[in-house]
């Protein structure tokens, strides 16, 4: 009886499958969200919600330790420590790839011609279809999945035997630990582990703050992170992954997939949860390969990761099989490199340069080196702190980087190459140009010459700035001429420009009468200007074009600006305490007021009047980037129109950019806009926007 009763009143027997099912469901959910976040870059839930479910799973696993599996999202950062990296024999060797370093056209053509010849094709046959991919600058990785679970990750090693780095690869969030249903029982995915540039910069910043060692480039940082023995170190180095191929896989006869093309295989890898680069394209024949090489080359600096070239692969897998291999390289693929952006060379000396604001920049004189497509003999060292931080000394072998049109810089010292004692670099205490004292203000990284316009270097820069296109727009007054004029002591102050005569110009070396007349005409023409241009041309610290325009609009006349107090200046749109103080300080100096008076006396004039009516600010708060050549408007005209409507015109595209206005031959900025999903307008679209009828 009692037994019976007990039977009825007892709670239902514990369903041991329950927590297992719940745990599985939570893992699926978290994996799904993580894929959207890390691979697709499209988060669908707030971080807090992810964290909540993550903690729920952690709690469940803590209560059921027997249900914890190494592929659970909670186990990504496990801090496994290895004694050494174990060797892994690759079932399918990891090949290298033949490299073409020739010029744009010939590299692709040579490859296409070789492929056609080996396939026995004639000119009458149609173009071969290729897949063109970026050549990621990281390190090759083979990921082995058995029944949809990551069981091993190995480096390339010598191609036959690599190293087991599974414990570290598990910390990379872009790499799935479990795959969805429907994947073949055996799957080896090959690809590149790399570090995004932004992640690399942030890592170095952090290392610097903590007094740790900094890395020379993203590839070295990634390679170091992957080969750690302690995976908790790897977990702190943000790594990413791109899939580009396959190793061993269940054959079609045993239920594996049957791919017809390389592209189809990549699409499938993507659908299985692996990151595949958005830049991968199908290209027909050599012509389209050349176009791809050019297009990716132009957007190289805008990509969020480093590449060192592109890779071309024959798309059809049956043709790949026909072509086969030559020793360790497939005949169906080739790497086509870009000029290296980093090279090693020796520092032969360190000089300093004096800029317009008096900033003293240490510059490394280098043994000439071909980098980023040009021969480089100088590279900036930025300031004394950078030199100390990087530990650079004369005679060191250093890595020099030149990317795009960026000024070449020394990124780091090659370790272990210094022979003998070399003294540390010291900042000069006197300006090398004018002998004035060199000082460093509190809280500033830069040293400055205190000579002001007494310093010829600063005078030259000040004159060039005054003459610049967006300032007084004095055509023909360039570097060389300014050097000559200042060195010959013909020009000591800005007003001296307008006192130039034909005789003093012709007296200069290599100055023909015709050119001298052109310069005088340009000077004459520049006298009719606008208040914002004039203000900008004066070169007041912190007063750029936008501030000059704001000041002109606010005060209307120059005298009001010259006599304004800091409080009055602070009332101007976008003028803060630092800018207000700089303006005040500038106009407090009697010699600066004198310069203004003399310029006016020389005939420099602009329409002054009541405060100008502001155009409706329909683009207030918007940031616009201009790129390429517009069909009718000049770059400056477009910029002026946008700014008049309240927009900020920026030089580079970011997530914060509101619009990109693109004309003919737009390059990397357009690519970046497309990548970030920033709206792109043509000239007509921009005009419509300004008229209030556009996007
Ligand atoms: S395919 C059989 N595709 O380049 C060809 N390699 O291969 C196997 N690399 O260290 C390689 N990006 O890690 C291929 N899109 C890409 C690549 C790529 C970078 C690296 C690879 C290897 C080297 C030579």
XYZ file of C-alpha atoms and ligand atoms in Angstrom:
719
model
C 0.000 0.000 0.000
C 2.529 2.456 1.176
C 4.625 1.430 -1.761
C 1.860 2.338 -4.045
C 1.328 5.653 -2.368
C 4.980 6.420 -2.542
C 4.933 5.667 -6.161
C 2.234 8.213 -6.718
C 3.631 10.995 -4.540
C 7.267 10.681 -5.591
C 8.485 13.300 -8.046
C 8.865 12.170 -11.629
C 12.200 10.366 -12.023
C 14.954 12.850 -12.945
C 15.352 12.955 -16.695
C 19.137 12.795 -16.991
C 18.877 13.681 -20.643
C 17.311 17.046 -19.744
C 20.426 19.100 -18.836
C 22.266 17.526 -21.756
C 19.581 18.707 -24.149
C 19.479 22.133 -22.557
C 23.269 22.420 -22.725
C 23.247 21.397 -26.386
C 20.562 23.992 -27.152
C 22.470 26.763 -25.384
C 25.686 25.835 -27.218
C 23.877 25.893 -30.557
C 22.429 29.287 -29.786
C 25.780 30.720 -28.695
C 27.588 29.228 -31.697
C 24.979 30.704 -33.999
C 25.317 34.171 -32.484
C 29.119 33.946 -32.446
C 29.125 33.063 -36.157
C 26.962 36.077 -36.923
C 29.176 38.283 -34.813
C 32.703 37.110 -35.614
C 32.391 35.682 -39.102
C 29.559 37.584 -40.757
C 30.240 40.787 -38.810
C 26.484 41.125 -38.294
C 25.624 40.905 -34.618
C 21.972 40.050 -34.047
C 21.753 40.170 -30.251
C 23.025 42.681 -27.742
C 26.263 41.636 -26.018
C 24.433 41.484 -22.706
C 22.064 38.844 -24.022
C 24.988 36.771 -25.322
C 26.673 37.086 -21.929
C 23.505 36.052 -20.107
C 23.141 32.841 -22.120
C 26.880 32.220 -21.826
C 26.642 32.403 -18.034
C 23.603 30.151 -18.045
C 25.611 27.551 -19.943
C 28.576 27.991 -17.591
C 26.323 27.415 -14.588
C 24.783 24.302 -16.115
C 28.181 22.915 -17.000
C 29.469 23.629 -13.512
C 26.545 21.609 -12.141
C 27.219 18.808 -14.651
C 30.971 18.602 -15.154
C 30.561 15.280 -16.946
C 28.728 17.112 -19.736
C 31.544 19.569 -20.428
C 33.115 18.928 -23.824
C 36.214 20.606 -25.265
C 34.171 22.142 -28.066
C 31.787 24.010 -25.770
C 31.896 27.792 -26.297
C 32.819 28.074 -22.613
C 36.024 26.154 -23.258
C 37.488 28.497 -25.854
C 39.881 30.171 -23.493
C 41.221 27.282 -21.576
C 44.821 28.143 -20.910
C 46.074 24.716 -21.908
C 49.847 24.590 -21.553
C 51.958 22.327 -23.743
C 55.466 21.102 -23.057
C 56.400 21.607 -26.657
C 54.427 21.572 -29.882
C 53.844 18.022 -31.091
C 54.567 17.161 -34.727
C 51.601 16.444 -37.003
C 52.002 14.596 -40.299
C 49.653 16.086 -42.897
C 47.573 13.443 -44.668
C 47.484 15.707 -47.696
C 50.683 17.767 -47.944
C 50.405 21.546 -47.548
C 51.865 22.859 -50.775
C 53.634 26.046 -51.539
C 52.792 28.148 -54.497
C 54.771 29.459 -57.437
C 55.337 33.207 -57.260
C 55.245 35.728 -60.089
C 56.830 39.040 -59.139
C 56.670 40.511 -62.620
C 54.831 43.647 -63.529
C 51.062 43.747 -63.408
C 50.338 42.593 -66.915
C 53.078 40.046 -67.471
C 52.598 38.133 -64.204
C 49.003 37.211 -65.007
C 49.665 36.709 -68.720
C 52.600 34.381 -68.150
C 50.459 32.226 -65.854
C 47.475 32.166 -68.204
C 49.700 31.322 -71.173
C 51.330 28.454 -69.231
C 47.983 27.016 -68.168
C 46.615 27.176 -71.719
C 49.715 25.556 -73.153
C 49.663 22.745 -70.618
C 45.977 22.116 -71.283
C 46.721 22.056 -75.014
C 44.425 24.976 -75.814
C 44.721 27.150 -78.895
C 43.867 30.794 -79.416
C 40.490 29.772 -80.728
C 39.523 28.245 -77.362
C 37.587 30.409 -74.902
C 39.161 32.142 -71.904
C 39.942 30.026 -68.834
C 37.916 30.774 -65.765
C 39.980 31.582 -62.671
C 39.277 32.421 -59.069
C 41.299 35.404 -57.870
C 41.874 35.823 -54.148
C 43.921 38.091 -51.916
C 47.149 36.526 -50.669
C 46.723 36.948 -46.934
C 49.846 37.791 -44.988
C 49.569 35.485 -42.005
C 50.371 31.837 -41.546
C 48.889 28.757 -43.168
C 46.730 26.496 -41.015
C 45.091 23.120 -41.484
C 41.946 22.503 -39.419
C 40.778 18.908 -39.079
C 37.127 18.194 -38.255
C 35.862 14.697 -37.517
C 32.105 14.270 -37.406
C 31.739 18.026 -37.327
C 34.078 18.631 -34.388
C 37.433 20.376 -34.489
C 39.940 17.736 -33.455
C 43.232 19.144 -34.653
C 44.840 22.323 -35.917
C 48.313 22.208 -37.413
C 50.763 24.694 -38.890
C 52.265 24.107 -42.310
C 55.761 23.300 -41.092
C 57.733 21.901 -44.021
C 54.531 20.982 -45.832
C 54.739 17.311 -44.788
C 54.968 17.679 -41.024
C 53.618 20.661 -39.105
C 53.045 21.472 -35.451
C 49.991 20.767 -33.356
C 48.534 24.098 -32.240
C 44.978 22.919 -31.523
C 44.944 24.377 -27.993
C 45.691 27.824 -29.387
C 43.461 27.679 -32.429
C 40.513 26.897 -30.159
C 40.780 30.447 -28.791
C 40.104 32.003 -32.217
C 36.460 32.915 -32.291
C 36.186 33.000 -36.057
C 37.044 29.302 -36.177
C 34.030 27.098 -35.482
C 34.605 24.357 -32.919
C 31.572 22.412 -34.101
C 30.005 22.440 -37.522
C 26.351 22.267 -38.410
C 24.732 19.066 -39.553
C 25.425 17.857 -43.035
C 29.182 18.278 -43.179
C 31.251 15.290 -44.316
C 32.545 13.042 -41.522
C 36.126 13.986 -42.365
C 36.915 17.560 -43.328
C 40.231 19.399 -43.380
C 39.918 23.116 -44.025
C 43.010 25.026 -45.085
C 43.378 28.736 -44.673
C 45.298 31.599 -43.170
C 45.426 32.749 -39.565
C 46.144 36.469 -39.470
C 45.713 39.571 -37.361
C 43.647 42.530 -38.484
C 45.606 45.770 -38.556
C 43.310 47.481 -36.047
C 43.674 44.534 -33.664
C 47.435 44.649 -34.153
C 47.583 48.376 -33.324
C 45.445 47.876 -30.243
C 47.599 44.945 -29.141
C 50.790 46.968 -29.467
C 49.191 49.880 -27.654
C 48.305 47.550 -24.786
C 51.750 45.975 -24.751
C 53.283 49.435 -24.598
C 51.094 50.479 -21.680
C 52.029 47.347 -19.803
C 55.693 47.730 -20.693
C 55.631 44.517 -22.719
C 57.304 43.811 -26.023
C 55.717 45.282 -29.137
C 55.481 43.484 -32.465
C 56.855 44.723 -35.773
C 53.925 43.674 -37.939
C 50.631 41.783 -37.820
C 52.120 38.641 -39.374
C 54.846 38.296 -36.752
C 52.344 38.960 -33.997
C 50.016 36.289 -35.418
C 52.772 33.716 -35.916
C 54.047 34.267 -32.391
C 50.566 33.948 -30.954
C 49.815 30.682 -32.777
C 53.025 29.006 -31.654
C 52.561 29.723 -27.944
C 52.721 26.848 -25.509
C 50.255 28.545 -23.185
C 46.917 29.148 -24.884
C 45.872 31.866 -22.437
C 48.547 34.040 -24.085
C 47.126 33.279 -27.533
C 43.671 34.184 -26.265
C 44.902 37.721 -25.545
C 46.152 38.198 -29.095
C 43.159 38.820 -31.340
C 43.494 36.480 -34.320
C 41.294 36.018 -37.377
C 40.983 33.370 -40.068
C 40.171 33.066 -43.778
C 39.494 29.709 -45.416
C 40.909 29.211 -48.946
C 41.096 25.492 -49.584
C 40.725 21.876 -48.539
C 43.023 19.129 -47.306
C 41.684 15.615 -46.708
C 37.931 15.158 -47.095
C 35.506 12.213 -47.207
C 35.403 11.171 -50.883
C 32.153 11.568 -52.850
C 31.817 7.777 -53.020
C 31.580 7.613 -49.228
C 29.116 10.423 -48.783
C 31.470 13.378 -49.185
C 30.508 16.363 -51.336
C 31.226 16.505 -55.069
C 32.467 19.979 -55.969
C 32.750 21.057 -59.575
C 34.714 24.244 -58.999
C 36.995 25.892 -56.462
C 34.500 28.736 -56.139
C 31.683 26.349 -55.328
C 33.882 24.759 -52.665
C 34.566 28.185 -51.109
C 30.852 29.013 -51.082
C 30.192 25.713 -49.328
C 32.878 26.373 -46.728
C 31.195 29.706 -46.116
C 27.833 28.017 -45.624
C 29.474 25.643 -43.142
C 30.495 28.598 -41.010
C 34.038 29.444 -42.166
C 35.089 33.010 -42.966
C 35.818 33.471 -46.676
C 37.214 36.829 -47.875
C 34.687 39.129 -49.552
C 37.344 40.079 -52.138
C 37.333 36.646 -53.814
C 36.274 36.949 -57.491
C 35.781 34.852 -60.576
C 37.918 36.191 -63.439
C 37.901 35.172 -67.098
C 41.319 35.014 -68.730
C 44.447 37.090 -68.203
C 42.680 40.416 -68.798
C 40.408 40.031 -65.817
C 43.264 38.746 -63.676
C 45.224 41.897 -64.495
C 42.188 44.001 -63.585
C 41.848 42.150 -60.285
C 45.532 42.641 -59.494
C 45.152 46.375 -60.131
C 41.900 46.767 -58.259
C 43.070 44.923 -55.155
C 46.418 46.728 -55.354
C 44.636 50.080 -55.325
C 42.550 49.160 -52.306
C 45.382 47.391 -50.489
C 45.815 50.052 -47.841
C 42.092 50.287 -47.231
C 41.759 46.579 -46.459
C 41.517 45.847 -42.740
C 44.303 43.247 -43.043
C 47.731 42.952 -44.698
C 48.139 41.156 -48.006
C 51.347 40.629 -49.939
C 49.822 39.816 -53.303
C 46.945 38.008 -54.964
C 46.515 34.326 -55.800
C 45.058 33.053 -59.079
C 43.582 29.549 -59.198
C 42.047 27.616 -62.089
C 38.386 27.384 -61.110
C 37.377 23.999 -62.560
C 38.560 21.166 -60.334
C 38.760 18.696 -63.245
C 41.187 21.068 -64.987
C 43.144 21.403 -61.730
C 43.497 17.619 -61.722
C 44.624 17.596 -65.358
C 47.248 20.229 -64.648
C 48.562 18.491 -61.543
C 51.721 19.393 -59.659
C 55.329 20.191 -60.318
C 57.400 19.091 -57.328
C 55.821 20.945 -54.412
C 53.761 23.450 -56.382
C 50.423 23.072 -58.129
C 50.444 24.052 -61.814
C 46.918 25.413 -61.447
C 47.722 28.222 -59.014
C 50.130 31.120 -58.816
C 50.831 33.922 -56.367
C 51.283 37.359 -57.901
C 53.036 39.621 -55.445
C 52.901 43.353 -54.851
C 56.007 45.334 -53.997
C 56.901 44.637 -50.378
C 55.780 47.356 -47.976
C 58.400 46.435 -45.420
C 62.104 45.900 -45.897
C 65.148 45.722 -43.698
C 67.956 48.239 -44.081
C 70.686 49.974 -42.071
C 70.423 53.345 -40.340
C 73.420 55.396 -41.389
C 72.563 58.454 -39.347
C 69.805 60.359 -37.606
C 69.124 63.990 -38.587
C 66.411 66.347 -37.502
C 63.992 68.367 -39.634
C 62.214 71.561 -38.657
C 58.569 71.950 -39.702
C 56.248 74.941 -40.109
C 55.164 74.995 -36.489
C 58.759 74.487 -35.385
C 58.247 70.809 -34.690
C 61.568 68.990 -34.745
C 61.290 65.571 -36.352
C 64.117 63.063 -36.129
C 64.662 61.405 -39.506
C 66.636 58.229 -40.125
C 69.072 58.369 -43.046
C 68.968 54.891 -44.534
C 71.052 52.753 -46.799
C 68.822 52.987 -49.929
C 66.153 50.299 -49.964
C 63.370 49.456 -52.429
C 60.141 49.362 -50.444
C 56.497 50.058 -51.293
C 57.505 50.443 -54.954
C 60.076 53.228 -54.528
C 63.655 53.631 -53.319
C 63.612 55.047 -49.834
C 66.583 56.819 -48.222
C 64.843 58.616 -45.325
C 62.240 57.461 -42.846
C 60.574 59.362 -40.063
C 61.254 58.412 -36.464
C 58.418 60.743 -35.306
C 59.920 62.004 -32.039
C 62.366 61.254 -29.265
C 59.902 59.031 -27.422
C 59.375 56.821 -30.455
C 63.142 56.451 -30.820
C 63.499 55.432 -27.192
C 60.482 53.135 -27.307
C 61.759 51.313 -30.373
C 65.334 51.378 -29.131
C 66.682 52.644 -32.445
C 70.373 53.571 -32.739
C 72.649 54.548 -35.608
C 74.058 51.458 -37.297
C 71.042 49.309 -36.420
C 69.336 47.166 -39.006
C 65.724 48.260 -38.957
C 62.453 47.431 -40.651
C 61.192 50.264 -42.809
C 57.570 50.425 -43.860
C 56.075 52.422 -46.706
C 52.404 51.806 -47.425
C 50.603 53.825 -50.103
C 51.505 57.509 -50.013
C 52.233 57.389 -46.310
C 55.625 58.791 -45.301
C 58.095 55.911 -44.804
C 58.649 55.059 -41.154
C 60.945 52.915 -39.085
C 58.748 50.290 -37.434
C 61.322 48.447 -35.408
C 64.831 47.175 -34.924
C 65.918 43.724 -36.090
C 67.121 42.106 -32.919
C 70.645 40.877 -32.369
C 72.313 42.785 -35.191
C 74.045 45.506 -33.179
C 77.779 45.121 -32.943
C 79.552 47.139 -30.311
C 78.455 50.152 -28.325
C 76.535 52.941 -30.031
C 75.449 55.998 -28.034
C 71.769 56.833 -27.773
C 70.399 59.541 -30.051
C 70.104 62.944 -28.342
C 67.831 65.794 -29.357
C 69.838 68.898 -30.247
C 69.387 71.728 -27.743
C 69.677 74.339 -30.496
C 67.725 74.421 -33.760
C 70.004 73.140 -36.552
C 68.585 75.788 -38.886
C 68.523 78.999 -36.819
C 70.289 78.169 -33.579
C 67.313 79.124 -31.375
C 66.619 77.054 -28.272
C 64.807 73.752 -28.710
C 62.201 73.016 -26.056
C 59.601 70.426 -25.258
C 56.433 71.675 -23.622
C 54.975 69.780 -20.700
C 52.766 66.908 -21.762
C 53.951 67.102 -25.388
C 55.836 64.381 -27.204
C 57.420 66.764 -29.688
C 60.372 69.088 -29.388
C 60.042 72.521 -31.006
C 62.315 75.265 -32.239
C 61.455 78.535 -30.463
C 62.707 80.696 -33.339
C 59.309 81.328 -34.921
C 59.543 83.213 -38.210
C 63.139 84.078 -37.365
C 63.898 80.437 -38.213
C 64.444 80.007 -41.957
C 62.947 76.484 -41.879
C 59.778 77.773 -40.297
C 59.762 80.759 -42.600
C 59.933 78.514 -45.664
C 57.126 76.353 -44.428
C 55.084 79.403 -43.455
C 55.508 80.873 -46.941
C 54.583 77.603 -48.635
C 51.493 77.371 -46.450
C 50.575 80.994 -47.215
C 50.921 80.337 -50.958
C 49.040 77.006 -50.913
C 46.126 76.442 -53.237
C 43.504 76.532 -50.523
C 45.161 79.538 -48.845
C 46.299 82.499 -50.996
C 46.602 80.269 -54.066
C 49.821 81.715 -55.499
C 50.522 79.585 -58.521
C 54.171 78.747 -59.231
C 55.459 79.549 -55.732
C 56.679 76.057 -54.864
C 59.397 74.384 -52.763
C 62.338 75.197 -54.968
C 61.528 78.867 -55.454
C 60.773 79.417 -51.769
C 64.093 77.765 -50.856
C 65.919 80.101 -53.192
C 64.068 83.202 -52.014
C 64.617 82.505 -48.337
C 68.206 81.328 -48.720
C 69.081 84.449 -50.736
C 67.434 86.499 -48.008
C 65.133 88.141 -50.533
C 62.120 87.168 -48.456
C 62.162 87.521 -44.707
C 58.484 88.066 -43.963
C 55.247 87.306 -45.774
C 54.712 90.883 -47.043
C 58.136 90.693 -48.741
C 56.433 88.413 -51.268
C 54.374 91.303 -52.561
C 57.456 93.526 -52.760
C 59.185 91.178 -55.176
C 60.259 92.779 -58.415
C 61.306 91.401 -61.747
C 65.006 92.167 -61.122
C 65.290 90.271 -57.858
C 63.486 87.286 -59.370
C 65.575 87.124 -62.520
C 68.685 87.325 -60.355
C 67.820 83.864 -59.022
C 69.427 80.867 -60.639
C 67.421 79.149 -63.376
C 64.738 81.863 -63.422
C 63.790 82.995 -66.905
C 62.052 86.306 -67.473
C 58.862 84.591 -68.598
C 58.595 82.486 -65.425
C 59.408 85.503 -63.291
C 56.568 87.394 -64.935
C 54.221 84.505 -64.292
C 55.117 84.493 -60.611
C 54.502 88.225 -60.355
C 51.168 87.867 -62.116
C 50.165 85.058 -59.747
C 51.115 87.206 -56.766
C 49.104 90.090 -58.122
C 46.093 87.871 -58.705
C 46.289 86.409 -55.199
C 45.764 89.833 -53.633
C 42.040 89.595 -54.241
C 41.069 86.954 -51.747
C 38.490 86.072 -49.102
C 38.644 86.501 -45.340
C 38.631 82.739 -44.599
C 41.475 82.139 -47.059
C 43.506 84.990 -45.595
C 42.961 83.805 -42.023
C 43.907 80.245 -42.947
C 46.974 81.501 -44.847
C 48.363 83.235 -41.749
C 49.187 79.794 -40.356
C 47.833 80.380 -36.857
C 48.256 77.174 -34.852
C 45.091 75.070 -34.750
C 43.329 77.293 -37.285
C 42.545 75.081 -40.245
C 40.252 75.909 -43.118
C 37.080 74.992 -41.279
C 37.909 77.136 -38.258
C 38.931 80.026 -40.513
C 35.528 79.850 -42.181
C 33.727 79.711 -38.849
C 35.657 82.722 -37.587
C 34.943 84.730 -40.731
C 31.286 83.870 -40.600
C 30.993 84.735 -36.929
C 32.885 88.034 -36.878
C 32.527 89.210 -40.463
C 35.574 91.510 -40.333
C 39.242 90.840 -39.557
C 39.667 93.606 -36.976
C 36.975 92.049 -34.815
C 38.864 88.746 -34.846
C 42.192 90.408 -34.102
C 40.724 92.165 -31.092
C 38.444 89.391 -29.837
C 38.936 88.157 -26.292
C 39.185 84.457 -25.555
C 35.594 84.488 -24.300
C 34.370 86.077 -27.508
C 36.303 83.519 -29.526
C 34.824 80.674 -27.519
C 31.385 81.729 -28.773
C 32.378 80.627 -32.274
C 31.128 77.312 -33.546
C 33.721 74.558 -32.875
C 36.262 76.862 -31.207
C 37.447 75.453 -27.883
C 39.862 76.823 -25.274
C 43.030 75.624 -27.030
C 42.067 77.192 -30.347
C 40.835 80.390 -28.695
C 44.112 80.750 -26.837
C 46.169 80.114 -29.976
C 44.286 82.841 -31.871
C 44.611 85.271 -28.998
C 48.334 84.550 -28.606
C 48.913 85.021 -32.315
C 47.268 88.416 -32.492
C 48.858 89.591 -29.248
C 52.273 89.470 -30.900
C 53.028 92.923 -32.312
C 55.033 91.422 -35.193
C 52.054 89.355 -36.316
C 49.794 92.429 -36.329
C 52.505 94.221 -38.253
C 52.522 91.435 -40.867
C 48.764 91.774 -41.303
C 49.004 95.566 -41.655
C 51.786 95.323 -44.211
C 49.931 92.715 -46.247
C 46.954 95.038 -46.376
C 49.197 97.914 -47.315
C 50.557 95.798 -50.173
C 47.037 95.527 -51.513
C 45.840 92.208 -50.140
C 42.095 92.663 -49.799
C 38.861 90.756 -49.324
C 35.234 91.702 -49.181
C 34.449 92.639 -45.605
C 31.033 93.365 -44.380
C 28.320 92.399 -42.038
C 28.242 88.834 -40.845
C 27.627 86.705 -43.913
C 24.337 84.933 -44.184
C 24.824 81.233 -43.467
C 23.540 78.839 -46.072
C 20.971 76.387 -44.723
C 22.955 73.714 -42.871
C 21.203 70.718 -44.370
C 24.276 68.529 -44.012
C 25.125 69.575 -40.449
C 26.647 66.655 -38.564
C 27.344 64.682 -41.738
C 30.800 63.588 -42.825
C 31.511 63.254 -46.536
C 34.545 61.838 -48.317
C 35.382 62.853 -51.908
C 37.246 60.461 -54.182
C 38.057 60.192 -57.871
C 37.487 62.858 -60.514
C 34.002 64.348 -60.724
C 32.659 65.074 -64.207
C 32.149 68.847 -63.851
C 33.119 70.045 -60.371
C 36.704 70.405 -59.150
C 37.546 68.736 -55.854
C 37.810 72.146 -54.182
C 34.493 73.349 -55.559
C 32.741 70.217 -54.329
C 34.383 70.572 -50.924
C 33.295 74.204 -50.647
C 29.709 73.359 -51.538
C 29.547 70.541 -49.018
C 31.077 72.625 -46.266
C 28.770 75.533 -46.984
C 25.887 73.155 -46.286
C 27.404 72.237 -42.939
C 29.099 68.945 -43.849
C 32.544 67.989 -42.670
C 34.741 66.829 -45.561
C 37.120 64.106 -44.430
C 40.072 62.424 -46.086
C 39.404 58.809 -45.211
C 36.411 56.508 -45.042
C 35.282 54.984 -41.761
C 32.088 53.644 -40.239
C 31.249 57.231 -39.296
C 31.310 58.474 -42.896
C 27.826 59.536 -43.997
C 28.468 59.571 -47.765
C 31.240 58.935 -50.229
C 31.055 61.029 -53.393
C 32.910 59.087 -56.069
C 34.016 60.178 -59.523
C 36.039 58.501 -62.248
C 39.008 56.352 -61.193
C 37.920 56.198 -57.578
C 40.095 53.614 -55.869
C 40.576 52.408 -52.331
C 38.149 54.855 -50.717
C 35.324 53.588 -52.884
C 36.236 49.994 -52.077
C 36.284 50.828 -48.382
C 32.866 52.513 -48.625
C 31.433 49.437 -50.306
C 32.963 47.213 -47.679
C 31.504 49.277 -44.834
C 28.173 49.817 -46.559
C 28.585 53.618 -46.661
C 26.221 55.174 -49.263
C 28.074 56.155 -52.437
C 26.904 59.099 -54.562
C 28.014 60.425 -57.918
C 28.201 64.137 -58.663
C 24.531 64.316 -59.629
C 23.616 62.498 -56.421
C 25.650 64.989 -54.408
C 23.958 67.955 -56.087
C 20.564 66.407 -55.417
C 21.542 65.946 -51.786
C 22.586 69.593 -51.538
C 19.355 70.665 -53.181
C 17.506 68.697 -50.542
C 16.036 66.295 -53.070
C 18.584 63.503 -52.704
C 19.262 60.503 -50.452
S 46.422 28.485 -51.777
C 47.970 24.766 -53.407
N 45.353 30.811 -51.282
O 50.532 31.531 -49.381
C 47.949 26.159 -53.020
N 47.468 30.293 -50.284
O 50.862 28.944 -50.610
C 47.893 26.301 -51.562
N 48.318 32.100 -48.814
O 51.826 29.999 -46.857
C 47.789 27.684 -51.096
N 46.639 33.469 -49.106
O 49.306 30.260 -46.438
C 46.409 29.995 -51.065
N 44.276 32.836 -50.913
C 45.308 32.005 -50.693
C 46.375 32.370 -49.854
C 47.456 31.482 -49.672
C 47.796 33.273 -48.494
C 49.625 31.594 -48.328
C 49.632 30.219 -47.777
C 51.044 29.727 -47.972
C 51.557 30.605 -49.069
C 51.893 29.779 -50.278
